[in-house]
Coordinates of C-alpha atoms in Angstrom, one line a residue:
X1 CA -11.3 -64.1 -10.7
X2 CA -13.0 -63.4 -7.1
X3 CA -14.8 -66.7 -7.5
X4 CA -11.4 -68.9 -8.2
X5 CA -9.2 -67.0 -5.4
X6 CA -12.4 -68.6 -2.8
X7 CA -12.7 -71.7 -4.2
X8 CA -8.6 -72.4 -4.0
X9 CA -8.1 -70.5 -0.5
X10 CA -8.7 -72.1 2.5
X11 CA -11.3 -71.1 4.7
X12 CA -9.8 -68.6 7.1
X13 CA -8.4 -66.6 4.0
X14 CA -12.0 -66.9 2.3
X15 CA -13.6 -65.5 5.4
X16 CA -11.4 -62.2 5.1
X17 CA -11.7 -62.1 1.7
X18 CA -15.4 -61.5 1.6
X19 CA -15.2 -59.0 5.1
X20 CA -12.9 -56.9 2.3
X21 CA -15.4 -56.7 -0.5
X22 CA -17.7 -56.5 1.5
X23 CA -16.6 -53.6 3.3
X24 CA -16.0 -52.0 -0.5
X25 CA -19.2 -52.7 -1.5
X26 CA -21.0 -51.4 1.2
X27 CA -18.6 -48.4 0.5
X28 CA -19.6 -48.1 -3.1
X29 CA -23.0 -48.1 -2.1
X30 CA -22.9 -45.3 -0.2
X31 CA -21.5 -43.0 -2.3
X32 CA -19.1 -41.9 0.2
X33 CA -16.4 -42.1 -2.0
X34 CA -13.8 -39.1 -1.8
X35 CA -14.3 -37.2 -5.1
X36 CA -18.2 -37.6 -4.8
X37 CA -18.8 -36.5 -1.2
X38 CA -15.8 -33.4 -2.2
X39 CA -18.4 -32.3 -4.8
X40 CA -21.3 -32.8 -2.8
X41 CA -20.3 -30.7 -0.2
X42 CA -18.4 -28.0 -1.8
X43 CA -22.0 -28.0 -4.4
X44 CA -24.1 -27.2 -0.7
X45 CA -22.0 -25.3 1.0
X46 CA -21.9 -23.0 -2.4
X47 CA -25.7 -22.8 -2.4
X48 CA -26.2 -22.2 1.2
X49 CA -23.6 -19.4 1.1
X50 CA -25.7 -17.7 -2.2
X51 CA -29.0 -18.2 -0.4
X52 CA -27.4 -16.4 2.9
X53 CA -26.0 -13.3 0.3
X54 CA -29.9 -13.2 -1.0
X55 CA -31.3 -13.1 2.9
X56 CA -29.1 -10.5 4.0
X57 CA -28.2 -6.3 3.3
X58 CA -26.0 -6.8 0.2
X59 CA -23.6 -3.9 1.8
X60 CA -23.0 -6.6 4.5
X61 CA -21.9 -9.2 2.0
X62 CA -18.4 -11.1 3.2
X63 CA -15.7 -11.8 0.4
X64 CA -17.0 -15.2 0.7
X65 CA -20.6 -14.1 -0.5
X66 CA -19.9 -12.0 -2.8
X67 CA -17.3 -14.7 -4.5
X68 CA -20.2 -17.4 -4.6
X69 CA -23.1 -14.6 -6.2
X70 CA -20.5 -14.4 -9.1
X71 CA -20.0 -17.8 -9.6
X72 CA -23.6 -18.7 -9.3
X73 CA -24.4 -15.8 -11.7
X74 CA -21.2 -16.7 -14.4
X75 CA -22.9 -20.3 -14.1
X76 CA -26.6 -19.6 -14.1
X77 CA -26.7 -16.3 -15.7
X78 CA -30.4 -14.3 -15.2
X79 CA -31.7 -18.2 -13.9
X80 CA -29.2 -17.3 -10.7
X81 CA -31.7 -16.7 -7.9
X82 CA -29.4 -13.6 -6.7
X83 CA -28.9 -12.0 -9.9
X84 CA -31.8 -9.5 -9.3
X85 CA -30.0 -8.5 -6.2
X86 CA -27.1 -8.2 -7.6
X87 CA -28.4 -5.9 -10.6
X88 CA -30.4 -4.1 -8.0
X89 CA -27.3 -3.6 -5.7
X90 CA -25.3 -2.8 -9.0
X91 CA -28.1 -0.4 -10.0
X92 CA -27.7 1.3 -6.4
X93 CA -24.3 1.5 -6.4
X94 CA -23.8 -0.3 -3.2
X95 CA -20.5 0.1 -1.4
X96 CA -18.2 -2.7 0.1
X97 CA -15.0 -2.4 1.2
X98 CA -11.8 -4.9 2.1
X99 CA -8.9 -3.4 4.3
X100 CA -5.7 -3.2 2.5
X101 CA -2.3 -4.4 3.2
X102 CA -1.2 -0.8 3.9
X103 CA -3.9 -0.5 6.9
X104 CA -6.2 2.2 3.6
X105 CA -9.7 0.7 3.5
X106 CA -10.8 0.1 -0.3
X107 CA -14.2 1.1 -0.9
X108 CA -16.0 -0.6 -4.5
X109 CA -18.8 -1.7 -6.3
X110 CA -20.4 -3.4 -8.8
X111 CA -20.1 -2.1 -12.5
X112 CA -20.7 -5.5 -14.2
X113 CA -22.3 -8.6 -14.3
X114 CA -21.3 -11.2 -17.0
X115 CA -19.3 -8.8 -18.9
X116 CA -15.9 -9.8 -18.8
X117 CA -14.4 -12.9 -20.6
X118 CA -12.5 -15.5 -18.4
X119 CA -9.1 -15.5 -19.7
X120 CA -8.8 -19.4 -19.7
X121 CA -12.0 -18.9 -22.1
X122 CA -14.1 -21.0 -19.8
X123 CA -16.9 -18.5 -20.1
X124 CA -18.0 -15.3 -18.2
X125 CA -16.6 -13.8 -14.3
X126 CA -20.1 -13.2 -13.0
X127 CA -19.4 -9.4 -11.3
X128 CA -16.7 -7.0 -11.9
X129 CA -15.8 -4.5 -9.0
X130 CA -14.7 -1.3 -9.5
X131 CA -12.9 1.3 -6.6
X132 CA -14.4 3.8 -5.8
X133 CA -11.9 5.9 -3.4
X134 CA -8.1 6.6 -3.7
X135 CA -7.1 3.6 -1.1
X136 CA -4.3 3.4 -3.2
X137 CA -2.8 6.9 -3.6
X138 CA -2.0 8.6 -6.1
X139 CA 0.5 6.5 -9.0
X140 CA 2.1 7.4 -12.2
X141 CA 1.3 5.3 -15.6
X142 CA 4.8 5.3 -16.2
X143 CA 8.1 6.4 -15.5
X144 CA 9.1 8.0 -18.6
X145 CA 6.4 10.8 -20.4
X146 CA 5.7 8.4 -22.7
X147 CA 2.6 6.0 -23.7
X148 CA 4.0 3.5 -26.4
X149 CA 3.0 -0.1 -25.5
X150 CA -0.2 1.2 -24.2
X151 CA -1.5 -0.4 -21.1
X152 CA 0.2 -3.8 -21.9
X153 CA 3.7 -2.1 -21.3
X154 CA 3.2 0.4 -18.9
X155 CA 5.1 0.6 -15.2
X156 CA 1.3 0.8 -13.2
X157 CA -0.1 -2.5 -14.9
X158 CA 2.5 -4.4 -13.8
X159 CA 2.3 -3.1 -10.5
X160 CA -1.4 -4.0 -10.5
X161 CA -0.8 -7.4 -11.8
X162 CA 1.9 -8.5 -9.6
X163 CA 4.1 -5.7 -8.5
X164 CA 3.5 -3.8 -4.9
X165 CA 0.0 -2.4 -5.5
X166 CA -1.1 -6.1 -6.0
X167 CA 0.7 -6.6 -2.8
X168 CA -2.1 -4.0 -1.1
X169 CA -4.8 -6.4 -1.4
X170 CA -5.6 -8.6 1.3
X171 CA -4.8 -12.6 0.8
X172 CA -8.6 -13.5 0.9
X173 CA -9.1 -11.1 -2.1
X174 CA -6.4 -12.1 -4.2
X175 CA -7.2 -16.0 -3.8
X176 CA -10.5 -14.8 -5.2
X177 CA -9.6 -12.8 -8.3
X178 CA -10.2 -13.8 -11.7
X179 CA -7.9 -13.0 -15.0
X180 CA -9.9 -11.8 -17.5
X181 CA -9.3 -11.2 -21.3
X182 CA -9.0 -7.5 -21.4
X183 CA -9.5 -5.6 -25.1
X184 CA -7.3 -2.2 -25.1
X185 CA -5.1 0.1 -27.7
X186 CA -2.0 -1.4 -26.9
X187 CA -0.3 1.1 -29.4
X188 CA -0.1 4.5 -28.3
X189 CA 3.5 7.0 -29.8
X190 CA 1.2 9.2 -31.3
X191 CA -1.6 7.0 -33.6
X192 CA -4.0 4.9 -33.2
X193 CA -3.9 0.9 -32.9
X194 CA -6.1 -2.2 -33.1
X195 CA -7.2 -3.2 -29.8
X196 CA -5.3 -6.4 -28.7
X197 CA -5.9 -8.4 -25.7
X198 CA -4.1 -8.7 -22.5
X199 CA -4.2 -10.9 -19.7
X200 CA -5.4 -9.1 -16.2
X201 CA -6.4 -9.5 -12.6
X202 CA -6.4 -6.5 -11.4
X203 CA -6.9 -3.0 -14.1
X204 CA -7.9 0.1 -14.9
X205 CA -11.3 0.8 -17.1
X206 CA -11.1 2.0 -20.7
X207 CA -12.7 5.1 -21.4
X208 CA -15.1 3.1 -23.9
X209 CA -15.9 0.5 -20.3
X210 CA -17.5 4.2 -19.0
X211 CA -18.5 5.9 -21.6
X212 CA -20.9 4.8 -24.4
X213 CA -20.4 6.8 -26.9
X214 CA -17.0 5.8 -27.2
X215 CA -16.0 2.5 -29.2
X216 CA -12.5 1.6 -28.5
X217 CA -11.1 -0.5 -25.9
X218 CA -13.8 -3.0 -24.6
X219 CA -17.6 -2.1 -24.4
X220 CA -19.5 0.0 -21.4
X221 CA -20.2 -1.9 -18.3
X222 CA -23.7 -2.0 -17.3
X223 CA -23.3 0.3 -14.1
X224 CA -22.5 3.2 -16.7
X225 CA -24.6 2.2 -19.2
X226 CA -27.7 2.0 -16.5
X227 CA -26.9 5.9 -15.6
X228 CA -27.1 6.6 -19.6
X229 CA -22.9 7.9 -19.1
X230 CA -21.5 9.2 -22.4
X231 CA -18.7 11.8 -23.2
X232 CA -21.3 14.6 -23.0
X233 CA -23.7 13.5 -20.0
X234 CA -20.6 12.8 -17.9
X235 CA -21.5 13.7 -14.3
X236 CA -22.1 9.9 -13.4
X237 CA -18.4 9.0 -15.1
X238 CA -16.8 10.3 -12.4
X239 CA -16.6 7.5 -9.3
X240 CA -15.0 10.0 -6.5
X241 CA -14.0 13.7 -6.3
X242 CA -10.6 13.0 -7.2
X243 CA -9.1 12.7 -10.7
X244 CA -8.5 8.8 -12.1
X245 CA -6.4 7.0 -14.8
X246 CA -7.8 5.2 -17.4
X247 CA -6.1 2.7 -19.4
X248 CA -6.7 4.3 -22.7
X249 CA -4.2 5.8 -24.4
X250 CA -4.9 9.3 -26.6
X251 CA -3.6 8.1 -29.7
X252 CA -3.2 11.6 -30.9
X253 CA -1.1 12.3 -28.3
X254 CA 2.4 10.1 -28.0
X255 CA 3.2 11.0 -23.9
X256 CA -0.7 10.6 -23.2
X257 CA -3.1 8.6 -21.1
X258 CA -7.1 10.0 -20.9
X259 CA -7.9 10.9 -17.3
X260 CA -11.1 11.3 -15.6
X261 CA -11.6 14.4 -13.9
X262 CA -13.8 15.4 -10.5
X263 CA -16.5 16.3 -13.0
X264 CA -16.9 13.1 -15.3
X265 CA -14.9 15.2 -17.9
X266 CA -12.4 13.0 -20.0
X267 CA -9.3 14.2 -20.8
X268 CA -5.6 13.5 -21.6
X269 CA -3.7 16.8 -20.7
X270 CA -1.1 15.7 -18.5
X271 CA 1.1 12.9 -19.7
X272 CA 1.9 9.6 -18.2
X273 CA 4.7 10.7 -16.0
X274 CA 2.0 12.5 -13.7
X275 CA 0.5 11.1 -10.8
X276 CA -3.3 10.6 -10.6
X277 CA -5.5 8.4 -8.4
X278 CA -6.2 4.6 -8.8
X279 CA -9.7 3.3 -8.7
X280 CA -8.5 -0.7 -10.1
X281 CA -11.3 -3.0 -11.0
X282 CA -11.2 -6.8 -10.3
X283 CA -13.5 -9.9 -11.4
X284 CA -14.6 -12.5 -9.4

C-alpha cells in the first residue's frame, strides 16, 4: 500500500511521505512509545524506592517506602530483597506513624506479611499494619446492645470503611490502602455462625488474627504468632495499655463483642453499646 501511494504521488508529496515514516520508524525503534517508557519508568522508580527502604532505619520509612516493600514483597514473596527487613522490623515491632486528619498522630506496625487475600483475588497485600495507640478515641461497635450481623453489620465497620473514622486518615494513606477479603462470624444473636467473607480496607483483628489457639475468624498473623500469643500466654496480645475491640463476636453471648484488655486478657463483658479503643489495621 506504502509502495503504490509513492509511485502515483508526485514528488513533493513522496518526499513528506517518507520524512513521516520515517520519523515513526525511528520512533518505533526507540522504544519510546508511551505505554512502554510508562512501565519503564514506573518499574525503576519502584525498585529504586525499595532499594532506598533497604538502605535506610526502617522506623524512617515514608508512606511511599513502605507502599513499594509491600508490593515488592506481594510480588516477589521471600525472593523480595527487603523481605528480611521487613520480617526483622515486623519481628521488632518497629513503630511508624502518619498524622491524622483530626491533628492525633497514629502510631502502627507490622503484624503480617503475605497474609491477607487481595479482595479482587489478584493474590496477596504484601504487609498488614496494625495501630498500636488510641489515635482514634474511644468508639462503640454499635448503637444498639446488640451484635447480630457480626462485624459485616455493625455501626464501627462502616465508619472504618467509609464513614468519619475513614475520614481521619490522611489522603496519601488512603490512596494506598488495599481491600482485602476478610473471614469473620458474621452471625452473632446468641450462636455461633460460619465465617463468611467481607470486603475491607480498613478493620479490626479477630481474636483468632492474635491468638493461636483460637480457630475462628481468619488465622494468626505472624507478629503474634512470632511472640508464641495464645489465650493463656497473653501478655504480648495486648498492643497498648488501653482496652481494644475486636471484630469477633461471643457467640454465646447475643449483645457481645470479645475485647482485649490492658493485660492481653480476652474477654466479652461489656456489650457492644460500650465504648472501647480502636487500634484498625490496614493492607498495603
Amino acid at each position: 500500500m506504502i509502495g503504490l501511494v509513492i509511485v502515483f504521488a508526485g514528488p513533493g508529496v513522496v518526499g513528506a511521505i517518507r520524512n513521516q515514516f520515517n520519523l515513526v520508524g525511528n520512533t518505533v525503534n526507540s522504544g519510546t512509545t508511551g505505554g512502554t517508557e510508562g512501565g519503564g519508568a514506573s518499574g525503576g522508580a519502584d525498585s529504586a524506592t525499595v532499594q532506598a527502604a533497604i538502605a535506610k532505619d526502617a522506623k524512617d520509612w515514608t508512606l511511599d517506602e513502605q507502599e513499594a516493600v509491600a508490593k515488592d514483597i506481594a510480588a516477589k514473596g521471600e525472593a523480595s530483597p527487603a523481605y528480611s527487613k521487613a520480617k526483622a522490623v515486623m519481628d521488632a515491632g518497629t513503630i511508624f506513624s502518619t498524622k491524622l486528619t483530626n491533628g492525633q498522630t497514629l502510631a502502627y506496625r507490622i503484624v503480617g506479611i503475605n497474609h491477607d487475600d487481595l479482595a479482587d483475588g489478584s493474590g496477596k497485600a504484601g504487609l498488614t499494619f496494625e495501630a498500636t495507640n488510641d489515635a482514634m478515641g474511644r468508639q462503640r461497635m454499635n448503637a444498639e446492645l446488640t451484635n447480630a450481623g457480626g462485624w459485616e453489620k455493625s455501626e464501627l465497620r462502616g465508619r472504618l470503611s467509609s464513614g468519619d473514622l475513614w475520614a481521619l486518615l490522611p489522603s496519601e494513606l488512603q490512596s494506598k490502602v488495599k481491600s482485602v477479603t476478610k473471614m469473620t462470624d458474621n452471625k452473632g444473636g446468641g450462636s455461633a455462625g460460619t465465617p463468611s467473607a467481607t470486603t475491607d480496607k480498613v478493620f479490626l483483628l479477630s481474636t483468632a488474627e492474635i491468638y493461636g489457639d483460637l480457630q475462628s475468624d481468619g488465622s494468626q498473623y505472624e507478629y503474634y504468632k512470632s511472640k508464641r500469643v495464645t489465650t493463656s500466654n497473653h501478655y504480648e496480645a495486648s498492643s497498648s495499655s488501653e482496652y481494644h475491640w475486636t471484630r469477633s463476636v461471643d457467640p454465646n453471648k447475643s449483645t457481645s463483642f470479645y475485647y482485649v484488655l490492658d493485660s492481653g486478657t480476652l474477654i466479652s463483658y461489656y456489650g457492644s453499646a460500650n465504648a472501647f479503643h480502636l487500634f484498625p489495621a490496614f493492607c498495603f
